[in-house]
């Protein structure tokens, strides 16, 4: 399941990437209420969701408390999920403490795809 928690990319300066350059992909954060509504709909469908990807370009730019809220909603509405993943820029890992990352792991965030593409 691709769960849209942000739109676009928080960095959006990589010269090689055209994924998030259109006006419609300007970075923004989706309201928690909207995310919860999406999860409620998925729960009602009863589809066997095992994995969730927090989209868009870099959901890990979100504050830890917002990520915790999202992970708790995933647990509430689709408890059978085995893994949650997200793209992540190195600076967003650096800005979170080890304890915060461990807490996110305990709430189900099992995989982050760290992108170092923007290094010149």
PDB file of N, CA and C in Angstrom, residues 30-113:
ATOM      1  N   UNK A  30       0.264  16.215   4.145  1.00  0.00           N
ATOM      2  CA  UNK A  30      -1.158  15.891   4.174  1.00  0.00           C
ATOM      3  C   UNK A  30      -1.672  15.955   5.614  1.00  0.00           C
ATOM      4  N   UNK A  31      -2.868  16.475   5.798  1.00  0.00           N
ATOM      5  CA  UNK A  31      -3.448  16.538   7.145  1.00  0.00           C
ATOM      6  C   UNK A  31      -3.634  15.131   7.724  1.00  0.00           C
ATOM      7  N   UNK A  32      -3.422  15.007   9.022  1.00  0.00           N
ATOM      8  CA  UNK A  32      -3.559  13.712   9.685  1.00  0.00           C
ATOM      9  C   UNK A  32      -4.972  13.150   9.520  1.00  0.00           C
ATOM     10  N   UNK A  33      -5.967  14.012   9.499  1.00  0.00           N
ATOM     11  CA  UNK A  33      -7.356  13.572   9.333  1.00  0.00           C
ATOM     12  C   UNK A  33      -7.550  12.883   7.977  1.00  0.00           C
ATOM     13  N   UNK A  34      -6.917  13.421   6.967  1.00  0.00           N
ATOM     14  CA  UNK A  34      -7.014  12.830   5.619  1.00  0.00           C
ATOM     15  C   UNK A  34      -6.345  11.449   5.581  1.00  0.00           C
ATOM     16  N   UNK A  35      -5.197  11.338   6.226  1.00  0.00           N
ATOM     17  CA  UNK A  35      -4.490  10.056   6.292  1.00  0.00           C
ATOM     18  C   UNK A  35      -5.342   9.037   7.034  1.00  0.00           C
ATOM     19  N   UNK A  36      -5.950   9.463   8.126  1.00  0.00           N
ATOM     20  CA  UNK A  36      -6.807   8.559   8.893  1.00  0.00           C
ATOM     21  C   UNK A  36      -8.011   8.107   8.059  1.00  0.00           C
ATOM     22  N   UNK A  37      -8.612   9.007   7.292  1.00  0.00           N
ATOM     23  CA  UNK A  37      -9.733   8.634   6.432  1.00  0.00           C
ATOM     24  C   UNK A  37      -9.325   7.582   5.409  1.00  0.00           C
ATOM     25  N   UNK A  38      -8.138   7.754   4.824  1.00  0.00           N
ATOM     26  CA  UNK A  38      -7.644   6.772   3.852  1.00  0.00           C
ATOM     27  C   UNK A  38      -7.468   5.403   4.509  1.00  0.00           C
ATOM     28  N   UNK A  39      -6.898   5.397   5.710  1.00  0.00           N
ATOM     29  CA  UNK A  39      -6.686   4.130   6.414  1.00  0.00           C
ATOM     30  C   UNK A  39      -8.011   3.476   6.806  1.00  0.00           C
ATOM     31  N   UNK A  40      -8.990   4.274   7.174  1.00  0.00           N
ATOM     32  CA  UNK A  40     -10.317   3.736   7.490  1.00  0.00           C
ATOM     33  C   UNK A  40     -10.930   3.069   6.261  1.00  0.00           C
ATOM     34  N   UNK A  41     -10.808   3.707   5.104  1.00  0.00           N
ATOM     35  CA  UNK A  41     -11.342   3.136   3.863  1.00  0.00           C
ATOM     36  C   UNK A  41     -10.662   1.807   3.536  1.00  0.00           C
ATOM     37  N   UNK A  42      -9.368   1.773   3.683  1.00  0.00           N
ATOM     38  CA  UNK A  42      -8.617   0.542   3.398  1.00  0.00           C
ATOM     39  C   UNK A  42      -9.032  -0.560   4.364  1.00  0.00           C
ATOM     40  N   UNK A  43      -9.221  -0.200   5.615  1.00  0.00           N
ATOM     41  CA  UNK A  43      -9.651  -1.174   6.616  1.00  0.00           C
ATOM     42  C   UNK A  43     -11.020  -1.755   6.261  1.00  0.00           C
ATOM     43  N   UNK A  44     -11.940  -0.893   5.837  1.00  0.00           N
ATOM     44  CA  UNK A  44     -13.282  -1.359   5.466  1.00  0.00           C
ATOM     45  C   UNK A  44     -13.250  -2.316   4.275  1.00  0.00           C
ATOM     46  N   UNK A  45     -12.309  -2.112   3.358  1.00  0.00           N
ATOM     47  CA  UNK A  45     -12.189  -2.998   2.198  1.00  0.00           C
ATOM     48  C   UNK A  45     -11.740  -4.400   2.595  1.00  0.00           C
ATOM     49  N   UNK A  46     -11.015  -4.496   3.697  1.00  0.00           N
ATOM     50  CA  UNK A  46     -10.564  -5.799   4.170  1.00  0.00           C
ATOM     51  C   UNK A  46      -9.464  -6.426   3.330  1.00  0.00           C
ATOM     52  N   UNK A  47      -8.789  -5.641   2.543  1.00  0.00           N
ATOM     53  CA  UNK A  47      -7.701  -6.171   1.701  1.00  0.00           C
ATOM     54  C   UNK A  47      -6.526  -6.597   2.580  1.00  0.00           C
ATOM     55  N   UNK A  48      -5.850  -7.664   2.211  1.00  0.00           N
ATOM     56  CA  UNK A  48      -4.718  -8.153   3.016  1.00  0.00           C
ATOM     57  C   UNK A  48      -3.454  -7.322   2.784  1.00  0.00           C
ATOM     58  N   UNK A  49      -3.329  -6.221   3.498  1.00  0.00           N
ATOM     59  CA  UNK A  49      -2.179  -5.328   3.352  1.00  0.00           C
ATOM     60  C   UNK A  49      -1.081  -5.786   4.303  1.00  0.00           C
ATOM     61  N   UNK A  50       0.086  -6.092   3.736  1.00  0.00           N
ATOM     62  CA  UNK A  50       1.228  -6.531   4.559  1.00  0.00           C
ATOM     63  C   UNK A  50       2.293  -5.457   4.684  1.00  0.00           C
ATOM     64  N   UNK A  51       2.390  -4.597   3.671  1.00  0.00           N
ATOM     65  CA  UNK A  51       3.424  -3.572   3.663  1.00  0.00           C
ATOM     66  C   UNK A  51       2.826  -2.214   3.318  1.00  0.00           C
ATOM     67  N   UNK A  52       3.359  -1.185   3.955  1.00  0.00           N
ATOM     68  CA  UNK A  52       2.921   0.180   3.699  1.00  0.00           C
ATOM     69  C   UNK A  52       4.154   1.021   3.393  1.00  0.00           C
ATOM     70  N   UNK A  53       4.073   1.813   2.323  1.00  0.00           N
ATOM     71  CA  UNK A  53       5.128   2.754   1.979  1.00  0.00           C
ATOM     72  C   UNK A  53       4.599   4.157   2.223  1.00  0.00           C
ATOM     73  N   UNK A  54       5.305   4.924   3.054  1.00  0.00           N
ATOM     74  CA  UNK A  54       4.918   6.301   3.325  1.00  0.00           C
ATOM     75  C   UNK A  54       5.452   7.185   2.209  1.00  0.00           C
ATOM     76  N   UNK A  55       4.557   7.679   1.388  1.00  0.00           N
ATOM     77  CA  UNK A  55       4.946   8.471   0.222  1.00  0.00           C
ATOM     78  C   UNK A  55       4.768   9.947   0.546  1.00  0.00           C
ATOM     79  N   UNK A  56       5.456  10.787   0.027  1.00  0.00           N
ATOM     80  CA  UNK A  56       5.935  10.865  -1.338  1.00  0.00           C
ATOM     81  C   UNK A  56       7.458  10.831  -1.279  1.00  0.00           C
ATOM     82  N   UNK A  57       8.107  11.897  -1.695  1.00  0.00           N
ATOM     83  CA  UNK A  57       9.554  11.889  -1.863  1.00  0.00           C
ATOM     84  C   UNK A  57      10.379  11.718  -0.607  1.00  0.00           C
ATOM     85  N   UNK A  58       9.875  12.118   0.536  1.00  0.00           N
ATOM     86  CA  UNK A  58      10.671  12.016   1.759  1.00  0.00           C
ATOM     87  C   UNK A  58       9.791  12.206   2.982  1.00  0.00           C
ATOM     88  N   UNK A  59       9.036  11.200   3.333  1.00  0.00           N
ATOM     89  CA  UNK A  59       8.150  11.299   4.490  1.00  0.00           C
ATOM     90  C   UNK A  59       8.927  11.458   5.793  1.00  0.00           C
ATOM     91  N   UNK A  60      10.177  11.032   5.810  1.00  0.00           N
ATOM     92  CA  UNK A  60      10.977  11.131   7.039  1.00  0.00           C
ATOM     93  C   UNK A  60      11.363  12.569   7.389  1.00  0.00           C
ATOM     94  N   UNK A  61      11.007  13.514   6.548  1.00  0.00           N
ATOM     95  CA  UNK A  61      11.210  14.920   6.880  1.00  0.00           C
ATOM     96  C   UNK A  61      10.199  15.373   7.928  1.00  0.00           C
ATOM     97  N   UNK A  62       9.137  14.599   8.113  1.00  0.00           N
ATOM     98  CA  UNK A  62       8.106  14.947   9.083  1.00  0.00           C
ATOM     99  C   UNK A  62       8.663  14.864  10.502  1.00  0.00           C
ATOM    100  N   UNK A  63       8.122  15.670  11.415  1.00  0.00           N
ATOM    101  CA  UNK A  63       8.534  15.579  12.816  1.00  0.00           C
ATOM    102  C   UNK A  63       8.233  14.182  13.380  1.00  0.00           C
ATOM    103  N   UNK A  64       9.005  13.792  14.355  1.00  0.00           N
ATOM    104  CA  UNK A  64       8.855  12.464  14.956  1.00  0.00           C
ATOM    105  C   UNK A  64       7.438  12.244  15.469  1.00  0.00           C
ATOM    106  N   UNK A  65       6.860  13.232  16.125  1.00  0.00           N
ATOM    107  CA  UNK A  65       5.502  13.051  16.662  1.00  0.00           C
ATOM    108  C   UNK A  65       4.482  12.809  15.560  1.00  0.00           C
ATOM    109  N   UNK A  66       4.634  13.463  14.419  1.00  0.00           N
ATOM    110  CA  UNK A  66       3.713  13.235  13.301  1.00  0.00           C
ATOM    111  C   UNK A  66       3.904  11.818  12.759  1.00  0.00           C
ATOM    112  N   UNK A  67       5.150  11.379  12.621  1.00  0.00           N
ATOM    113  CA  UNK A  67       5.415  10.012  12.157  1.00  0.00           C
ATOM    114  C   UNK A  67       4.839   8.990  13.136  1.00  0.00           C
ATOM    115  N   UNK A  68       4.981   9.252  14.425  1.00  0.00           N
ATOM    116  CA  UNK A  68       4.414   8.348  15.428  1.00  0.00           C
ATOM    117  C   UNK A  68       2.897   8.274  15.291  1.00  0.00           C
ATOM    118  N   UNK A  69       2.258   9.416  15.099  1.00  0.00           N
ATOM    119  CA  UNK A  69       0.799   9.436  14.916  1.00  0.00           C
ATOM    120  C   UNK A  69       0.390   8.588  13.713  1.00  0.00           C
ATOM    121  N   UNK A  70       1.115   8.722  12.614  1.00  0.00           N
ATOM    122  CA  UNK A  70       0.806   7.973  11.396  1.00  0.00           C
ATOM    123  C   UNK A  70       0.996   6.475  11.626  1.00  0.00           C
ATOM    124  N   UNK A  71       2.100   6.104  12.249  1.00  0.00           N
ATOM    125  CA  UNK A  71       2.365   4.681  12.506  1.00  0.00           C
ATOM    126  C   UNK A  71       1.320   4.088  13.446  1.00  0.00           C
ATOM    127  N   UNK A  72       0.874   4.855  14.425  1.00  0.00           N
ATOM    128  CA  UNK A  72      -0.172   4.376  15.329  1.00  0.00           C
ATOM    129  C   UNK A  72      -1.497   4.205  14.604  1.00  0.00           C
ATOM    130  N   UNK A  73      -1.799   5.098  13.667  1.00  0.00           N
ATOM    131  CA  UNK A  73      -3.022   4.944  12.870  1.00  0.00           C
ATOM    132  C   UNK A  73      -2.953   3.695  11.995  1.00  0.00           C
ATOM    133  N   UNK A  74      -1.794   3.437  11.434  1.00  0.00           N
ATOM    134  CA  UNK A  74      -1.626   2.219  10.624  1.00  0.00           C
ATOM    135  C   UNK A  74      -1.893   1.004  11.486  1.00  0.00           C
ATOM    136  N   UNK A  75      -1.336   0.969  12.680  1.00  0.00           N
ATOM    137  CA  UNK A  75      -1.568  -0.167  13.606  1.00  0.00           C
ATOM    138  C   UNK A  75      -3.045  -0.314  13.967  1.00  0.00           C
ATOM    139  N   UNK A  76      -3.720   0.807  14.151  1.00  0.00           N
ATOM    140  CA  UNK A  76      -5.118   0.766  14.549  1.00  0.00           C
ATOM    141  C   UNK A  76      -6.007   0.222  13.428  1.00  0.00           C
ATOM    142  N   UNK A  77      -5.788   0.700  12.205  1.00  0.00           N
ATOM    143  CA  UNK A  77      -6.702   0.371  11.120  1.00  0.00           C
ATOM    144  C   UNK A  77      -6.287  -0.832  10.275  1.00  0.00           C
ATOM    145  N   UNK A  78      -5.018  -1.112  10.198  1.00  0.00           N
ATOM    146  CA  UNK A  78      -4.562  -2.310   9.464  1.00  0.00           C
ATOM    147  C   UNK A  78      -3.451  -2.997  10.276  1.00  0.00           C
ATOM    148  N   UNK A  79      -3.856  -3.614  11.380  1.00  0.00           N
ATOM    149  CA  UNK A  79      -2.887  -4.200  12.321  1.00  0.00           C
ATOM    150  C   UNK A  79      -2.064  -5.351  11.748  1.00  0.00           C
ATOM    151  N   UNK A  80      -2.500  -5.920  10.647  1.00  0.00           N
ATOM    152  CA  UNK A  80      -1.763  -7.034  10.063  1.00  0.00           C
ATOM    153  C   UNK A  80      -0.511  -6.606   9.304  1.00  0.00           C
ATOM    154  N   UNK A  81      -0.287  -5.292   9.178  1.00  0.00           N
ATOM    155  CA  UNK A  81       0.884  -4.785   8.452  1.00  0.00           C
ATOM    156  C   UNK A  81       2.157  -5.296   9.108  1.00  0.00           C
ATOM    157  N   UNK A  82       3.046  -5.825   8.277  1.00  0.00           N
ATOM    158  CA  UNK A  82       4.293  -6.386   8.775  1.00  0.00           C
ATOM    159  C   UNK A  82       5.452  -5.404   8.702  1.00  0.00           C
ATOM    160  N   UNK A  83       5.358  -4.447   7.769  1.00  0.00           N
ATOM    161  CA  UNK A  83       6.467  -3.497   7.625  1.00  0.00           C
ATOM    162  C   UNK A  83       5.974  -2.195   7.013  1.00  0.00           C
ATOM    163  N   UNK A  84       6.521  -1.109   7.544  1.00  0.00           N
ATOM    164  CA  UNK A  84       6.288   0.221   6.987  1.00  0.00           C
ATOM    165  C   UNK A  84       7.650   0.731   6.523  1.00  0.00           C
ATOM    166  N   UNK A  85       7.671   1.370   5.351  1.00  0.00           N
ATOM    167  CA  UNK A  85       8.929   1.892   4.817  1.00  0.00           C
ATOM    168  C   UNK A  85       8.732   3.304   4.283  1.00  0.00           C
ATOM    169  N   UNK A  86       9.868   3.966   4.014  1.00  0.00           N
ATOM    170  CA  UNK A  86       9.835   5.339   3.519  1.00  0.00           C
ATOM    171  C   UNK A  86      11.169   5.675   2.873  1.00  0.00           C
ATOM    172  N   UNK A  87      11.142   6.642   1.956  1.00  0.00           N
ATOM    173  CA  UNK A  87      12.383   7.252   1.498  1.00  0.00           C
ATOM    174  C   UNK A  87      12.890   8.166   2.609  1.00  0.00           C
ATOM    175  N   UNK A  88      14.204   8.397   2.627  1.00  0.00           N
ATOM    176  CA  UNK A  88      14.779   9.251   3.672  1.00  0.00           C
ATOM    177  C   UNK A  88      16.070   9.883   3.177  1.00  0.00           C
ATOM    178  N   UNK A  89      16.193  11.145   3.399  1.00  0.00           N
ATOM    179  CA  UNK A  89      17.442  11.830   3.088  1.00  0.00           C
ATOM    180  C   UNK A  89      18.358  11.760   4.307  1.00  0.00           C
ATOM    181  N   UNK A  90      19.663  11.716   4.096  1.00  0.00           N
ATOM    182  CA  UNK A  90      20.599  11.605   5.229  1.00  0.00           C
ATOM    183  C   UNK A  90      20.386  12.679   6.302  1.00  0.00           C
ATOM    184  N   UNK A  91      20.071  13.903   5.892  1.00  0.00           N
ATOM    185  CA  UNK A  91      19.891  14.969   6.894  1.00  0.00           C
ATOM    186  C   UNK A  91      18.719  14.686   7.821  1.00  0.00           C
ATOM    187  N   UNK A  92      17.710  13.951   7.321  1.00  0.00           N
ATOM    188  CA  UNK A  92      16.553  13.653   8.164  1.00  0.00           C
ATOM    189  C   UNK A  92      16.836  12.547   9.171  1.00  0.00           C
ATOM    190  N   UNK A  93      17.759  11.668   8.848  1.00  0.00           N
ATOM    191  CA  UNK A  93      18.214  10.682   9.831  1.00  0.00           C
ATOM    192  C   UNK A  93      19.039  11.401  10.892  1.00  0.00           C
ATOM    193  N   UNK A  94      19.908  12.280  10.438  1.00  0.00           N
ATOM    194  CA  UNK A  94      20.804  13.011  11.337  1.00  0.00           C
ATOM    195  C   UNK A  94      20.026  13.868  12.336  1.00  0.00           C
ATOM    196  N   UNK A  95      18.888  14.395  11.921  1.00  0.00           N
ATOM    197  CA  UNK A  95      18.101  15.280  12.784  1.00  0.00           C
ATOM    198  C   UNK A  95      17.256  14.532  13.807  1.00  0.00           C
ATOM    199  N   UNK A  96      17.232  13.216  13.733  1.00  0.00           N
ATOM    200  CA  UNK A  96      16.475  12.409  14.689  1.00  0.00           C
ATOM    201  C   UNK A  96      17.459  11.668  15.597  1.00  0.00           C
ATOM    202  N   UNK A  97      17.112  11.562  16.864  1.00  0.00           N
ATOM    203  CA  UNK A  97      17.997  10.869  17.792  1.00  0.00           C
ATOM    204  C   UNK A  97      17.866   9.358  17.601  1.00  0.00           C
ATOM    205  N   UNK A  98      18.830   8.637  18.127  1.00  0.00           N
ATOM    206  CA  UNK A  98      18.774   7.177  18.081  1.00  0.00           C
ATOM    207  C   UNK A  98      17.522   6.692  18.796  1.00  0.00           C
ATOM    208  N   UNK A  99      17.209   7.318  19.910  1.00  0.00           N
ATOM    209  CA  UNK A  99      16.016   6.924  20.675  1.00  0.00           C
ATOM    210  C   UNK A  99      14.742   7.150  19.857  1.00  0.00           C
ATOM    211  N   UNK A 100      14.676   8.258  19.143  1.00  0.00           N
ATOM    212  CA  UNK A 100      13.502   8.537  18.308  1.00  0.00           C
ATOM    213  C   UNK A 100      13.378   7.514  17.188  1.00  0.00           C
ATOM    214  N   UNK A 101      14.493   7.190  16.559  1.00  0.00           N
ATOM    215  CA  UNK A 101      14.476   6.187  15.485  1.00  0.00           C
ATOM    216  C   UNK A 101      14.077   4.819  16.030  1.00  0.00           C
ATOM    217  N   UNK A 102      14.555   4.479  17.218  1.00  0.00           N
ATOM    218  CA  UNK A 102      14.164   3.212  17.836  1.00  0.00           C
ATOM    219  C   UNK A 102      12.666   3.183  18.127  1.00  0.00           C
ATOM    220  N   UNK A 103      12.140   4.302  18.577  1.00  0.00           N
ATOM    221  CA  UNK A 103      10.710   4.388  18.849  1.00  0.00           C
ATOM    222  C   UNK A 103       9.895   4.209  17.568  1.00  0.00           C
ATOM    223  N   UNK A 104      10.342   4.830  16.481  1.00  0.00           N
ATOM    224  CA  UNK A 104       9.661   4.649  15.194  1.00  0.00           C
ATOM    225  C   UNK A 104       9.734   3.195  14.759  1.00  0.00           C
ATOM    226  N   UNK A 105      10.864   2.565  14.991  1.00  0.00           N
ATOM    227  CA  UNK A 105      11.027   1.135  14.660  1.00  0.00           C
ATOM    228  C   UNK A 105      10.038   0.291  15.449  1.00  0.00           C
ATOM    229  N   UNK A 106       9.912   0.572  16.729  1.00  0.00           N
ATOM    230  CA  UNK A 106       8.982  -0.178  17.580  1.00  0.00           C
ATOM    231  C   UNK A 106       7.533  -0.003  17.139  1.00  0.00           C
ATOM    232  N   UNK A 107       7.232   1.125  16.501  1.00  0.00           N
ATOM    233  CA  UNK A 107       5.882   1.373  16.006  1.00  0.00           C
ATOM    234  C   UNK A 107       5.650   0.816  14.606  1.00  0.00           C
ATOM    235  N   UNK A 108       6.694   0.184  14.031  1.00  0.00           N
ATOM    236  CA  UNK A 108       6.494  -0.502  12.761  1.00  0.00           C
ATOM    237  C   UNK A 108       7.328  -0.019  11.593  1.00  0.00           C
ATOM    238  N   UNK A 109       8.042   1.099  11.731  1.00  0.00           N
ATOM    239  CA  UNK A 109       8.880   1.573  10.633  1.00  0.00           C
ATOM    240  C   UNK A 109      10.095   0.652  10.535  1.00  0.00           C
ATOM    241  N   UNK A 110      10.079  -0.220   9.551  1.00  0.00           N
ATOM    242  CA  UNK A 110      11.105  -1.249   9.468  1.00  0.00           C
ATOM    243  C   UNK A 110      12.159  -1.036   8.403  1.00  0.00           C
ATOM    244  N   UNK A 111      11.930  -0.078   7.495  1.00  0.00           N
ATOM    245  CA  UNK A 111      12.865   0.089   6.398  1.00  0.00           C
ATOM    246  C   UNK A 111      12.831   1.531   5.908  1.00  0.00           C
ATOM    247  N   UNK A 112      14.012   2.145   5.797  1.00  0.00           N
ATOM    248  CA  UNK A 112      14.112   3.450   5.155  1.00  0.00           C
ATOM    249  C   UNK A 112      15.117   3.347   4.024  1.00  0.00           C
ATOM    250  N   UNK A 113      14.734   3.910   2.910  1.00  0.00           N
ATOM    251  CA  UNK A 113      15.601   3.945   1.726  1.00  0.00           C
ATOM    252  C   UNK A 113      16.338   5.274   1.769  1.00  0.00           C
TER     253      UNK A 113
END
